[in-house]
Structures are given as C-alpha cells and as structure tokens.
Coordinates of C-alpha atoms (C1' of nucleotides) in Angstrom, one line a residue:
Chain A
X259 CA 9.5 -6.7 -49.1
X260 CA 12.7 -7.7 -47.5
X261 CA 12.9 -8.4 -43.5
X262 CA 15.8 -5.7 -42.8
X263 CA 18.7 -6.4 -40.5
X264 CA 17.3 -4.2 -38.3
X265 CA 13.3 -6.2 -38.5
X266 CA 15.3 -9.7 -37.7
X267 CA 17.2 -8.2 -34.7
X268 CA 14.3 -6.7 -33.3
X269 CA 12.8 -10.2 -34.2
X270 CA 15.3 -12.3 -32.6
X271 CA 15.2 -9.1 -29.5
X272 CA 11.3 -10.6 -28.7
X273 CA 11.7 -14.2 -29.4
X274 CA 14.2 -14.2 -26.5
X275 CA 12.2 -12.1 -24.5
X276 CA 10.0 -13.9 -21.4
X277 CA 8.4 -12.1 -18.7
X278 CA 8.7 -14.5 -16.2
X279 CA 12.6 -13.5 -16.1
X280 CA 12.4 -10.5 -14.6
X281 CA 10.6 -9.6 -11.3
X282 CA 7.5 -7.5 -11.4
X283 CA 4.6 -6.3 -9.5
X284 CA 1.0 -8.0 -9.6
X285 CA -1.2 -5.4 -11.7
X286 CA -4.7 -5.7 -11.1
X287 CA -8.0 -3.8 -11.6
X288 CA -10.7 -2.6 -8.9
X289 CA -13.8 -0.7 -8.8
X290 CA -15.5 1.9 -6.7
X291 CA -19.5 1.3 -8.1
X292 CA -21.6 4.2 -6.7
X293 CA -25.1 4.4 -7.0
X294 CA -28.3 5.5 -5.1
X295 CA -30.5 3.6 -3.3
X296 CA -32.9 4.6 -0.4
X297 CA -31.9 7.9 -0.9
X298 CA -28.7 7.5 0.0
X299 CA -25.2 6.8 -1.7
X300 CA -24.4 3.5 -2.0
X301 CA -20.8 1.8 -2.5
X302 CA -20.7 -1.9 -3.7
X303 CA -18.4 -4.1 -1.6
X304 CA -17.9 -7.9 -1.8
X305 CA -16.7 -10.4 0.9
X306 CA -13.9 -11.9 0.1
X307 CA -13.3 -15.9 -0.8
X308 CA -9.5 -16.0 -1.2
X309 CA -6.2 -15.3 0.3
X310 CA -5.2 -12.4 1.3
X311 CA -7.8 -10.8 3.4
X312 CA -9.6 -14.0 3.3
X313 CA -13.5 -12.7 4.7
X314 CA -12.6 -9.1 4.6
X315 CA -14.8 -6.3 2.8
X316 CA -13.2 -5.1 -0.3
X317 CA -13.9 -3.4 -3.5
X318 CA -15.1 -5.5 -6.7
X319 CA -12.0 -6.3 -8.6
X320 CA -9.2 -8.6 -10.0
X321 CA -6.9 -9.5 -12.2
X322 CA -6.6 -8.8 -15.8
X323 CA -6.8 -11.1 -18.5
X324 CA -4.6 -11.0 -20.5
X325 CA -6.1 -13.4 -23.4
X326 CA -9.4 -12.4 -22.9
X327 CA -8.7 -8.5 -22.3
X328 CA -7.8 -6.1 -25.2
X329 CA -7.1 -3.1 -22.5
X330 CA -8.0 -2.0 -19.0
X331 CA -11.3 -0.8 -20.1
X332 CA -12.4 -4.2 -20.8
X333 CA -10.9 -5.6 -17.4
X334 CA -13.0 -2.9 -15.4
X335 CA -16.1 -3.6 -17.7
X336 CA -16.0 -6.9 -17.4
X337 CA -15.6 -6.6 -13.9
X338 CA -18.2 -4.4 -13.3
X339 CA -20.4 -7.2 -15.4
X340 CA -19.6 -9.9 -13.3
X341 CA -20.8 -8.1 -10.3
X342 CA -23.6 -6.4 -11.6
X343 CA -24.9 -7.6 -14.8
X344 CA -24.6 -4.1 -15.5
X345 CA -23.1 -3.1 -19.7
X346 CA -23.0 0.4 -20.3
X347 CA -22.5 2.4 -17.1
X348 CA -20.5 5.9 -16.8
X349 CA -17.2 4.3 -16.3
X350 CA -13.7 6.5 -16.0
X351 CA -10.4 5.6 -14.4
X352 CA -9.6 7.0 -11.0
X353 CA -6.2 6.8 -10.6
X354 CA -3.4 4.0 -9.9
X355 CA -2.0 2.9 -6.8
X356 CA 0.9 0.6 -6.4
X357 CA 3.7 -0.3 -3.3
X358 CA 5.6 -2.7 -1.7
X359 CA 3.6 -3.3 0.8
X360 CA -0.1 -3.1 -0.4
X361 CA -0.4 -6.9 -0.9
X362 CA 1.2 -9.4 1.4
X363 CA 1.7 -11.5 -2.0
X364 CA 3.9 -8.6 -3.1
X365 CA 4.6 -5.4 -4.9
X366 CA 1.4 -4.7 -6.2
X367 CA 0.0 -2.1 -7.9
X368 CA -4.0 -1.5 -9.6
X369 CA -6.0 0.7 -11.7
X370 CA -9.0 2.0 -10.2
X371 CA -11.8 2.4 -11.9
X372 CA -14.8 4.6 -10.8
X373 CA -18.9 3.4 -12.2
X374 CA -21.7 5.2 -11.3
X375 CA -25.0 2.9 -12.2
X376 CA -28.7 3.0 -11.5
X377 CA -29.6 0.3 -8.8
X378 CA -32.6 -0.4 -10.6
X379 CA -30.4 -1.9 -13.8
X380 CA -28.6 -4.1 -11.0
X381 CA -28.7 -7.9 -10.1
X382 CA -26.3 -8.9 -8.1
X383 CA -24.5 -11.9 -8.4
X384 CA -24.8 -14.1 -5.3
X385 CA -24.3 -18.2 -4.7
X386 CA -22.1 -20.5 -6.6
X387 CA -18.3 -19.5 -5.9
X388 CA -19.5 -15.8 -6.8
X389 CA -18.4 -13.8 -3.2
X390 CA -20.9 -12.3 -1.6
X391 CA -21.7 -8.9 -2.5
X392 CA -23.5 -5.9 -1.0
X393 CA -24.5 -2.3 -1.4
X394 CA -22.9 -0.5 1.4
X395 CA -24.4 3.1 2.1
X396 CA -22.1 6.1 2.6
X397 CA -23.8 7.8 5.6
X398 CA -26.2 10.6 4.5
X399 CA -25.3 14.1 4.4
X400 CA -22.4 15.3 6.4
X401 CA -21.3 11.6 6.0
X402 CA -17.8 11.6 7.1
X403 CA -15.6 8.2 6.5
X404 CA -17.3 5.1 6.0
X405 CA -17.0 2.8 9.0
X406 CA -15.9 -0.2 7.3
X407 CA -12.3 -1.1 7.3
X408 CA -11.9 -2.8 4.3
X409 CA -9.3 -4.7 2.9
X410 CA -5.7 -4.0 1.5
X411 CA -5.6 -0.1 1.1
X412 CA -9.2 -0.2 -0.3
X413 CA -10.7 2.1 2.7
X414 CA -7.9 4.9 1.2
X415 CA -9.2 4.3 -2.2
X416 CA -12.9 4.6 -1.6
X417 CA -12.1 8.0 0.2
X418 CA -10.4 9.0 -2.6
X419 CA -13.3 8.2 -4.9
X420 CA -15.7 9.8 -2.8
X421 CA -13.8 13.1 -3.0
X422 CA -13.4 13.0 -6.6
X423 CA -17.2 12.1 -6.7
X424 CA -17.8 15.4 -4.8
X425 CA -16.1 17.8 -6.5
X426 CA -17.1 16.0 -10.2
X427 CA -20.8 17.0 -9.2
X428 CA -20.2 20.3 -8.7
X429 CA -19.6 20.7 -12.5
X430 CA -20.7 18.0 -13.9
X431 CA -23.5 16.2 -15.1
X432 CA -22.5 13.0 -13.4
X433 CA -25.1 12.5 -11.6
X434 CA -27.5 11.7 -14.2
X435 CA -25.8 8.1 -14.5
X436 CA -26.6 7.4 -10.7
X437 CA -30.7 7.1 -11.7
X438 CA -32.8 5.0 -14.3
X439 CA -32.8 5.6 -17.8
X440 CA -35.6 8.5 -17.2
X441 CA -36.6 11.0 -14.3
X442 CA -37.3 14.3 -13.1
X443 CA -35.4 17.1 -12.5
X444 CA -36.6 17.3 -9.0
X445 CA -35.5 13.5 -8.6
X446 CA -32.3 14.5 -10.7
X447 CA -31.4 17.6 -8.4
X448 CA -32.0 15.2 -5.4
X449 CA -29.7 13.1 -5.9
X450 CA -27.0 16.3 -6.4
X451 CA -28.1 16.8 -2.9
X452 CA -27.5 13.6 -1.7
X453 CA -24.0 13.7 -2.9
X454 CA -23.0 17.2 -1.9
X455 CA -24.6 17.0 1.1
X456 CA -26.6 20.2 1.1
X457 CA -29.7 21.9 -0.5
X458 CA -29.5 23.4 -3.8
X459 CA -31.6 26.4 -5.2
X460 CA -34.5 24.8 -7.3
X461 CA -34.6 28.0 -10.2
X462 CA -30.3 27.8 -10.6
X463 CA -30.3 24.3 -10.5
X464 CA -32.5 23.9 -13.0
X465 CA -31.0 26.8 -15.0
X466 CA -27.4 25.3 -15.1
X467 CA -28.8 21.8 -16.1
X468 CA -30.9 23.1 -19.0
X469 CA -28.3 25.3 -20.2
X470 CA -25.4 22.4 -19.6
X471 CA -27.4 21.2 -22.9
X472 CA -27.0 17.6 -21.4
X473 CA -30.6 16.3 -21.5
X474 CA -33.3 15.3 -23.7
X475 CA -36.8 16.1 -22.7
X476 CA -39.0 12.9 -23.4
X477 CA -42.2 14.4 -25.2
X478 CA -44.9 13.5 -23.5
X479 CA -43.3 11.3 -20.8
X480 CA -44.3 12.8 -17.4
X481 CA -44.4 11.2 -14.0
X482 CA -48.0 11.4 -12.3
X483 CA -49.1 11.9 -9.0
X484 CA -51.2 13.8 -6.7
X485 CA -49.8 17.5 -7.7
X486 CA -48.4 19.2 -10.9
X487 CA -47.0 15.7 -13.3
X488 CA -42.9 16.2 -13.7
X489 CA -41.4 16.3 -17.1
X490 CA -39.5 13.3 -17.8
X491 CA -36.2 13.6 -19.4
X492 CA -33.1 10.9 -20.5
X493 CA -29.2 11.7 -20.8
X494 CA -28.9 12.7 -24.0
X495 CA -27.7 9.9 -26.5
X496 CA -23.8 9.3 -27.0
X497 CA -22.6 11.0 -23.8
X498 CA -22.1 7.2 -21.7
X499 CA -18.5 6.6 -20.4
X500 CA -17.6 9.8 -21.8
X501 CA -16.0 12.5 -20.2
X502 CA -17.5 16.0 -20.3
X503 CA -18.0 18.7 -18.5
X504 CA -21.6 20.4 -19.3
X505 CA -21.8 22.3 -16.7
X506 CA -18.7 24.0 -16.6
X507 CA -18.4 28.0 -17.6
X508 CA -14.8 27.6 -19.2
Chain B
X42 CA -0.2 -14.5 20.9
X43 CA -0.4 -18.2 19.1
X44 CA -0.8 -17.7 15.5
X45 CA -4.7 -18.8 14.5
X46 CA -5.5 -21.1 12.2
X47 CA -6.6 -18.7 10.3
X48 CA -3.5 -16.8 10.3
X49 CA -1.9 -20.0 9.3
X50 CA -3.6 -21.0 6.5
X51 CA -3.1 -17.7 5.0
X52 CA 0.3 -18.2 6.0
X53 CA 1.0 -21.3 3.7
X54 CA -0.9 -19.6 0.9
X55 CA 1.6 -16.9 0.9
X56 CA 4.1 -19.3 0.9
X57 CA 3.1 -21.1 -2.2
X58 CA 2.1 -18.4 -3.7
X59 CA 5.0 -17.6 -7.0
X60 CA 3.9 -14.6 -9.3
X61 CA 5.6 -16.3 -12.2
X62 CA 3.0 -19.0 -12.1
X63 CA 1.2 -16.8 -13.5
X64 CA 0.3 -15.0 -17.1
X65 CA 0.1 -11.2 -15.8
X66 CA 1.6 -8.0 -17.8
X67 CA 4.1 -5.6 -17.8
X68 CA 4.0 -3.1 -15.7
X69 CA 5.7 0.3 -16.0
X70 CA 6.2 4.0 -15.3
X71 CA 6.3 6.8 -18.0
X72 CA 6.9 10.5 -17.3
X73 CA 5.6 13.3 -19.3
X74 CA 7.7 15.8 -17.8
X75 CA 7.2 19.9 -19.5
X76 CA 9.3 23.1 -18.8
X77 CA 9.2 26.1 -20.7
X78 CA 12.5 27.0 -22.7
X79 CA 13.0 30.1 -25.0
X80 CA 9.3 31.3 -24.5
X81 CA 8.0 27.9 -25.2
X82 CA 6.5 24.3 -23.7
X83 CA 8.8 22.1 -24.1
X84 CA 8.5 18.2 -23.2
X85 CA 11.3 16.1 -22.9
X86 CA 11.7 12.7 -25.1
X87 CA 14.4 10.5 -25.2
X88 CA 15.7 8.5 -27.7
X89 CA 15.3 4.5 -27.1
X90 CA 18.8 2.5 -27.0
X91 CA 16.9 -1.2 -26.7
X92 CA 14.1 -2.6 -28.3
X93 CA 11.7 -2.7 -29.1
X94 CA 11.1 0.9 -31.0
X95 CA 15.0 0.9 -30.4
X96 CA 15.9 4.4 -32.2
X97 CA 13.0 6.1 -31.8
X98 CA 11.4 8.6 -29.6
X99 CA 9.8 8.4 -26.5
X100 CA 9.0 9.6 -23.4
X101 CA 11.2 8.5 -20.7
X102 CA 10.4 5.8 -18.1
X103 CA 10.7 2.6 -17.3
X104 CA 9.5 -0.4 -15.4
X105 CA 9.6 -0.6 -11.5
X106 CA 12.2 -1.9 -9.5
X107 CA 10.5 -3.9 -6.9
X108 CA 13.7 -4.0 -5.0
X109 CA 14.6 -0.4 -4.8
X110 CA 11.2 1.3 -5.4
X111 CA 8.4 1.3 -2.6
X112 CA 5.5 2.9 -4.1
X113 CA 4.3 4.4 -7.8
X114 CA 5.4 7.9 -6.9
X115 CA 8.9 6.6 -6.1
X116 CA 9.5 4.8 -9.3
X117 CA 8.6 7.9 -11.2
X118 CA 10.4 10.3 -8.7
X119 CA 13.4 8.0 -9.5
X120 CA 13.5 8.1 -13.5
X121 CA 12.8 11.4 -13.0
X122 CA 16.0 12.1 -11.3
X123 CA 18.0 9.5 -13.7
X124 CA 16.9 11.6 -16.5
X125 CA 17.0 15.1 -15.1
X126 CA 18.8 15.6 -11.7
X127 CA 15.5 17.3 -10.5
X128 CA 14.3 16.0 -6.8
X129 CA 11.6 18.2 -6.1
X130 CA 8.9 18.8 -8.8
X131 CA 5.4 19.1 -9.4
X132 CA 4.3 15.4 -9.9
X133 CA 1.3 13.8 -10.0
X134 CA -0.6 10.8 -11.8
X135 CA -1.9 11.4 -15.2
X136 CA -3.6 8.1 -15.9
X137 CA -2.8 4.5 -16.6
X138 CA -3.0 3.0 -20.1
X139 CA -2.9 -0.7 -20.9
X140 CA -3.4 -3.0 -23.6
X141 CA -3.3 -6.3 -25.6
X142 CA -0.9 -4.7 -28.6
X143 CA 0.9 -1.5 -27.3
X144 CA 4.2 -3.5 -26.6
X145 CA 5.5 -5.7 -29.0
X146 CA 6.6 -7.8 -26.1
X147 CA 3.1 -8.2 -25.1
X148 CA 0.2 -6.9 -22.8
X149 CA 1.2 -4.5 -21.1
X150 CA 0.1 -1.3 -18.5
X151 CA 1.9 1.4 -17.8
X152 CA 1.8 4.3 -15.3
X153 CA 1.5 7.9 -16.3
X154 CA 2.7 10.6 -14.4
X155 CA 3.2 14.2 -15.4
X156 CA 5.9 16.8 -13.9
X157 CA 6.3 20.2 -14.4
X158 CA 10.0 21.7 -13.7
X159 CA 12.3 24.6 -13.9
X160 CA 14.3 23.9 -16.9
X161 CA 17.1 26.2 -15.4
X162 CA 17.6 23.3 -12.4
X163 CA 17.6 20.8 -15.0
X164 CA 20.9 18.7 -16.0
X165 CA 20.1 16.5 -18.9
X166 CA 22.1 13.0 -18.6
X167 CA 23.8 12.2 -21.8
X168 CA 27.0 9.6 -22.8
X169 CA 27.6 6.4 -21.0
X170 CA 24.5 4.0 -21.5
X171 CA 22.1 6.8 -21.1
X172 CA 19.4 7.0 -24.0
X173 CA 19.9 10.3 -25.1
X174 CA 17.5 13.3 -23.5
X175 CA 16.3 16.4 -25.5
X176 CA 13.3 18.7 -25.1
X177 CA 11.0 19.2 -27.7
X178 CA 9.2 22.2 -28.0
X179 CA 5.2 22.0 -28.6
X180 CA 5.1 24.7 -31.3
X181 CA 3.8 28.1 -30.2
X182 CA 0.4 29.5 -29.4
X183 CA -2.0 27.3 -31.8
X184 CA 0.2 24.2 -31.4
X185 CA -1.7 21.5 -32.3
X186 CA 0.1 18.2 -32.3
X187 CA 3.4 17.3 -31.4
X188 CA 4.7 16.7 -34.9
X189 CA 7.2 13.8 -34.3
X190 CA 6.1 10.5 -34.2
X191 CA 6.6 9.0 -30.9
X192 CA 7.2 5.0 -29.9
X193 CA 4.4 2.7 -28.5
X194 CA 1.6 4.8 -27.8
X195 CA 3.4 7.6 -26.4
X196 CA 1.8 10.5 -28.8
X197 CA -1.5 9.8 -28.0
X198 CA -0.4 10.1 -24.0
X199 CA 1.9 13.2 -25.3
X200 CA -1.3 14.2 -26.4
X201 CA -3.7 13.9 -23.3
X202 CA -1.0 15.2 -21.0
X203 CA -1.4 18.3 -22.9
X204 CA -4.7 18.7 -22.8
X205 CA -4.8 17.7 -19.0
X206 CA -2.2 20.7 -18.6
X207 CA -4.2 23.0 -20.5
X208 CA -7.6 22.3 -18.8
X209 CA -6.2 22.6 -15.1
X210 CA -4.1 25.3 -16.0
X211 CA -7.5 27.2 -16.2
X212 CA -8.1 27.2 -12.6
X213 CA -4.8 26.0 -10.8
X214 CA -1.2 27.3 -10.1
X215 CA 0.4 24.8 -11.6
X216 CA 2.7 27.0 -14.4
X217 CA 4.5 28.7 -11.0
X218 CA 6.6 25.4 -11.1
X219 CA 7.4 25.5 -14.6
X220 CA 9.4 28.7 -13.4
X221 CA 12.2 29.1 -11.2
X222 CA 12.0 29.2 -7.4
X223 CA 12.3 33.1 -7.6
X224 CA 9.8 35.3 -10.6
X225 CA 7.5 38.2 -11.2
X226 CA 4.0 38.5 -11.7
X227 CA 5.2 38.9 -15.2
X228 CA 7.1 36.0 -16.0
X229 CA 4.3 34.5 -14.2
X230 CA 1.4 35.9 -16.8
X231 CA 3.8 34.9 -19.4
X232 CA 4.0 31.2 -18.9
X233 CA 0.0 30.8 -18.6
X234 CA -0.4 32.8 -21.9
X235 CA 2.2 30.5 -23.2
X236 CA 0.6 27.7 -22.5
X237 CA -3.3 28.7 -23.0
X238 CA -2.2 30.3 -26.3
X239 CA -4.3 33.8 -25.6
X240 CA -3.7 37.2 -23.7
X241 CA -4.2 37.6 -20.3
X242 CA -5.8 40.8 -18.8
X243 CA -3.3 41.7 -16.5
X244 CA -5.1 43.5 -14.0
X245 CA -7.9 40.3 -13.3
X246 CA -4.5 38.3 -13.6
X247 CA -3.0 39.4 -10.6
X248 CA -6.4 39.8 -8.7
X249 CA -6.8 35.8 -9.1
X250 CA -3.6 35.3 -8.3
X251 CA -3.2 37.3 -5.4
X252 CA -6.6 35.8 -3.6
X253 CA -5.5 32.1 -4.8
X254 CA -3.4 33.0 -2.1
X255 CA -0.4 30.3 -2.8
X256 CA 2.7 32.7 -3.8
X257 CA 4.7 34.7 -1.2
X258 CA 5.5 37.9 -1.9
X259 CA 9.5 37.7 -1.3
X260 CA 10.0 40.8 1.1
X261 CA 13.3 43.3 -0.4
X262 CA 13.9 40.5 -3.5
X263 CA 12.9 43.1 -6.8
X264 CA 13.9 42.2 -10.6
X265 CA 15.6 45.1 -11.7
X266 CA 15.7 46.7 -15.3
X267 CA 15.6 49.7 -17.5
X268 CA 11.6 50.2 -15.8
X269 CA 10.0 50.2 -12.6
X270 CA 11.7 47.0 -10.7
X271 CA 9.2 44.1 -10.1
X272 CA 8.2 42.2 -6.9
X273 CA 9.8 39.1 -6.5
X274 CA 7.8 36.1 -5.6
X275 CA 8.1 32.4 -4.7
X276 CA 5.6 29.5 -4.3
X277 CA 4.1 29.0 -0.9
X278 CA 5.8 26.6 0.8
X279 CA 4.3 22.9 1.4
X280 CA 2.9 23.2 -1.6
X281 CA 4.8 21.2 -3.9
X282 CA 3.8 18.0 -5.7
X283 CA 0.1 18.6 -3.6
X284 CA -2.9 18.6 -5.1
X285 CA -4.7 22.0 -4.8
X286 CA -7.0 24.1 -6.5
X287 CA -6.2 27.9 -5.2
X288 CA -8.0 29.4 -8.5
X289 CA -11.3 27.9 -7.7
X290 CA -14.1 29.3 -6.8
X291 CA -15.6 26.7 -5.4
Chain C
dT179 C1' 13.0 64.1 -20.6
dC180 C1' 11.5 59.4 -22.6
dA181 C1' 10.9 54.5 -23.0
dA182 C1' 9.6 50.6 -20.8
dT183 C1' 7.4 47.7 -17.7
dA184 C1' 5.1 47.3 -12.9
dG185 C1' 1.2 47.8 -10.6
dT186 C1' -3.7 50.0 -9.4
dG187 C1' -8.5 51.9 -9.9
dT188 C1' -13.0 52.2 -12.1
dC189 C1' -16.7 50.8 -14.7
dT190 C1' -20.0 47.6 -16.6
dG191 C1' -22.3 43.5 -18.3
dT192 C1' -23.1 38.9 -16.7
dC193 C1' -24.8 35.6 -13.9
dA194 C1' -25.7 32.6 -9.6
dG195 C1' -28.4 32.5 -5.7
dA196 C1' -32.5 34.2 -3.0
dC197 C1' -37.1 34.3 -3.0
dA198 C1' -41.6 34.9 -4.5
dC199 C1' -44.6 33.8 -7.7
dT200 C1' -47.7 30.9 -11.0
dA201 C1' -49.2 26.1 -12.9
dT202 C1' -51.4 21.7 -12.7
dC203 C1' -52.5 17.6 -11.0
dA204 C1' -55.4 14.2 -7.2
dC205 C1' -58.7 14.3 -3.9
Chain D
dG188 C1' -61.8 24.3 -2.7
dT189 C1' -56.9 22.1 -0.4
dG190 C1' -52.4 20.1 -0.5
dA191 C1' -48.5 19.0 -2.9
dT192 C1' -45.0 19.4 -6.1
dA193 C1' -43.6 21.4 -10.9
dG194 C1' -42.0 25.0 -13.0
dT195 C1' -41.0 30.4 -13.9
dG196 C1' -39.9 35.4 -13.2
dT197 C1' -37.5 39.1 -10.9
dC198 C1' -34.2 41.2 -8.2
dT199 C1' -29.6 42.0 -6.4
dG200 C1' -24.9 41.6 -5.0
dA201 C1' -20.5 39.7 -6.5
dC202 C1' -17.2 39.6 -9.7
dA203 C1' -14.4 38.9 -14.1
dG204 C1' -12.8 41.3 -18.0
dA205 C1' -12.0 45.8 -20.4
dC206 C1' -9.4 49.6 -20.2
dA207 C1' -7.4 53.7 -18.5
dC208 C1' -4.7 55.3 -15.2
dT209 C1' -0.5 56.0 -12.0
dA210 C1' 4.4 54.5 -10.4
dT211 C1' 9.3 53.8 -10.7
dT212 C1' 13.2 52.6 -12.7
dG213 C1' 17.6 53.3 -16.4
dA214 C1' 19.4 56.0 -19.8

DNA sequence: TCAATAGTGTCTGTCAGACACTATCAC
DNA sequence: GTGATAGTGTCTGACAGACACTATTGA
C-alpha cells in the first residue's frame, strides 16, 4: 500500500519533532507501601542519597524509564521491586500531583502509586548505593499525622493515602493484601481494626466477608493453638492488583 | 545566617542540574469534561488541528505551561476555560495514564481530570486557530460505548471516566453541577436517572437528598408551570470542585 | 372541573449491629 | 475440669424502596 500524502506529512511532523525543545516538568513515580507489622500500620520510607532533600525521609520512588518501562505500572512495580523484592502486591494509583514549586529542580509533577504487602514477603534492600530504607509505623488507633516531616510534599501525600486507605476498608476487601498468603478471619478482622482504628462486631464482620464472596477457605488448613484451631483461608485467585469492591451493597 | 555547606552543595547541584540532559516523557493534561444537553450526557471532543492524529477526535487538553501554570489543577482549570469559558466547575483528578506507545511522538503520561458543567454557562470556542469543540452525546439509558473512535487512547479514558461517573454518582451529589445554579428536585431526579439509566423512586429520592444535606432550599425562588410550582434550589455553597460524600452512610 | 407535576405519609422486608450462645482445642 | 479463642444464632431498631396519598398551580 501507498504511504499517503497525509502518512509522509505526519512522518516528516515526528521526524522533526524533539522533546528536548520545548520546556517541561520532571514526571516521576512514588509509592505509599503500607503493610502491618507489630500490629501496627506501617509506611515504608527511605533516606535519601541525592539532591534535593539530600538525608531527608521520603517516599520510595523515581523516575521513569523510558527504555525500560512500557507504562506507569511497570515504573511503580519496578519500584516497589527494588525496595522490597516484593512481585505481585495489591498495587493501584493514588492520584497525581504536580507544581511549580514541589521540586527545587523545577516544575515537577508524579504519579502516586498506593501497595499494600505482607511484611513477611519483604526483604529490604540495604547497603551498596541502595538508600537506606525503613518501615515507619503510623501510630496505633486514633493515630493522627505521622510525626515525620518528610521530604518535598511527601508528608501531604502519605496523608492523603492514609485517608484513602481508611475509607477503602470500609468496603473493601483490601485488607486481605496487608497479611501473608493465608490467615484467620480473626487475624483478618484485626487488621480492619488496626486501620480503622476501632473494634468491629465479630458475627457482622464475618458475615460481610463471607458474603463479599472474596475468599477461599483452605480445606483442611487451620492454625493451632491452645483453644478452638482457626480456619485458614487465602484471597481468592485472580483478584491481585485488581480493583473491586466485595463488600459493597450497590 | 551563613549558608552551610550543606546548603551549598545542594546549591551547585541545582545549578548544574539541566532537565534536557535528560531522556524523560511528555507530560500533559486532558479533560473529560460532561454536561447534559437535550435530556442527555454529553462529553465534549474536539477535533485535532496538529499531529499527530491531526483530524481526528479527541478530548481536549494539552501539555502544561511551566511558565504560566503553577500546579495540575491550574493547567486543567486553564484548557478548561480556553475551551469552554467556564471558571467554576466541578473538577477533580480522574487518573494518570502513561506509556511506551500511546504517542506517536513517544513515551508519554498524561493527567486526567474530569469536570462536570452547566452546559447553559458554556460558550464553545470556535474559528481562529481553535480546534473545533462539539459535544457528543453518550447514547441514552443503555449507552454502552461511545461509538466514535477517539485519538491516542482517549476512548479507553472516555470510557473509565464514565464508569467513574456512574459509580460515584451512586452515593454523591455530583449531577447538581451538571445543572444550572438554580433547579428543582425534579430536574434534579432527572439528571441521576439520566445518567444511571433506571427510575428513581421519588419519594426515597428526596429523602437522601434532603439528609445529604448539600442543596439550599432557595427561599420565594419557585418554577412555575401549568401544575403545582416547584421549590427552587441551589448547591450549598463552598462546595464546589471539593471532594465530599453527602449520600454516604458512612 | 381536569391535567399535570410537586411533594408527603405509610407500610414492609431487609439487614447491620448487639449480644448471647455453642464448639473445640491445650493443658 | 479451666481458659482461651473460633464460630453461630437470635433479636431488634433503622431504613430504603414501593406505593398510595394529598397539594397547588394553569387552563
């Protein structure tokens, strides 16, 4: 087939076209990693090495790259690899932020990304040029802002993220992706606790989760101990990064 | 205060630090921005006058001017008003979207946002070097997919942006800013059933509506007719391009 | 009077939360 | 048996949706 007129023009349109001519904002990607550990929820932050904020607390992120990346997905999981060693967490955007004044470098602007990720799955990646990186606990129940400032307009961000986290449990099956591959639903409604900061009824709790349809009871996996031995039950295959609402009575 | 060394060195990385050193993507903004016209949801497109996908349908936007614009919100308040004259919507951030091969011109990110207007405040730009503006409705009740074809990835946005409307609609107020500043419960009812595609019972209607507790009933103001006139009522004040949930239950 | 739409009242099935109950283990 | 936690059953108040009712205008 023929190249059109209109094919070559747009041809000759791209050949001529280089980014470098024009001005535009840095574009990165950051993450807000949540899990649970101690009982409590945990955020990861990471010293950091470089100009700007040179030794400041921040959230795990970076630039994208653009030969290695196919889309912003694969920035934040990457990312989130680097950091963690962790592959297949619950993983959804956040929301976008981007000003003047954000960066001392320049107009800036980032996708935030939002993982929640058992601990236990977790090494983190210390020594050798990596920056230093620590879980950073969000102050039990009535847990109000966390104390660290951290850098850029990251301490906005986390709050942000926190409050999304909040109101996501209330419908959600979120949760689930904060512990290990299996558990209990007693360990499973503890960690809605955790988050929402306030007991739950064990008989409704355990009514909404069976009838969110979200779960797979593991036959004959149960956790022992010195009482009654818990069910054990797994989120149910093919539900990872996705987003869902099993709870909700739409 | 004598500048640190600390400060200093951070200093003289700022200084040598040049973006265009750099191999980093295009950045931009894009609007979904809906209205209802003739008893329908309507979203406006606009044709492209440059390449690439010069000729063809898309939703308007455009990159940021790091000049002019000082945040996100201020990019997309700003193509907003170039498009539409409107300065006071319901905006807020949809999601970002980036990748390898959505642009011809290469990787490239862009910034989603999502406005609902009055189309009666609404002045479309036409002639002189503007691309040319029309609203497309989103076929009636069942509407499934927008049935144009729309440039870079912009039907599969088209097509989130829908759904995001659709699923908050449930439990927000949003559709009051898809009306004028003055309307009845009516016209009110109307534009959810609109957009959810199904009936309203009007009586649970106007309960929700009047415990959301975001409209103010406009005292004398009545919509007269060949019936029993109707109440009058506006949106709360303050309330605009917020975030709020007044139909929850939560 | 009627037609048309605005606006209210009542009933009922559903369901979330409160709370008490039973079950099953280690010791 | 006891202590501890798992898991279930029952009741009740709140409330959303169905539907019937009343209200107020122009013609």
């Amino acid at each position: 087939m023929a190249v059109s007129k209109k094919d070559s023009e747009e041809q000759e349109f791209l050949r001529q076209y280089n980014i470098h001519d024009y001005d535009i904002p840095l574009t990165s990607v950051d993450l807000v990693i949540f899990t649970i550990r101690d009982n409590l929820l945990q955020v990861l932050l990471v010293k950091r090495g470089d100009h700007p904020y040179k030794g400041k607390w921040a959230l795990p992120g970076g630039f994208i790259d653009v030969q290695r990346d196919t889309n912003l997905d694969a920035t934040a999981l990457r990312k989130l690899r680097e950091k963690t060693g962790v592959e297949a967490p619950y993983l959804e955007q956040l929301q976008g932020f981007g000003s003047k004044d954000r960066d001392p470098r320049g107009w800036s602007s980032t996708f935030v990304y939002f993982a929640l990720i058992s601990s236990e799955t977790v090494e983190l990646r210390h020594g050798a040029g990596a920056d230093e990186a620590v879980w950073y606990p969000l102050e039990g129940q009535n847990a109000q802002k966390p104390v660290v400032k951290l850098a850029f307009d990251h301490s906005a961000i986390l709050e942000l993220a926190l409050q999304r986290l909040r109101s996501k449990v209330e419908y959600t099956s979120l949760p689930a992706y904060l512990l290990p591959a299996e558990f209990t639903l007693s360990e499973l409604q503890q960690v809605y606790e955790i988050i929402l900061g306030r007991p739950l009824d064990k008989s409704s709790f355990r009514k909404r989760i069976k009838e969110g349809d979200f779960l797979d009871e593991l036959p004959g996996r149960q956790r022992l101990g010195s009482n009654r031995p818990a069910q054990l039950f797994a989120v149910r295959a093919g539900l990872a990064s996705a987003s869902f609402n099993p709870l909700s009575r739409a």
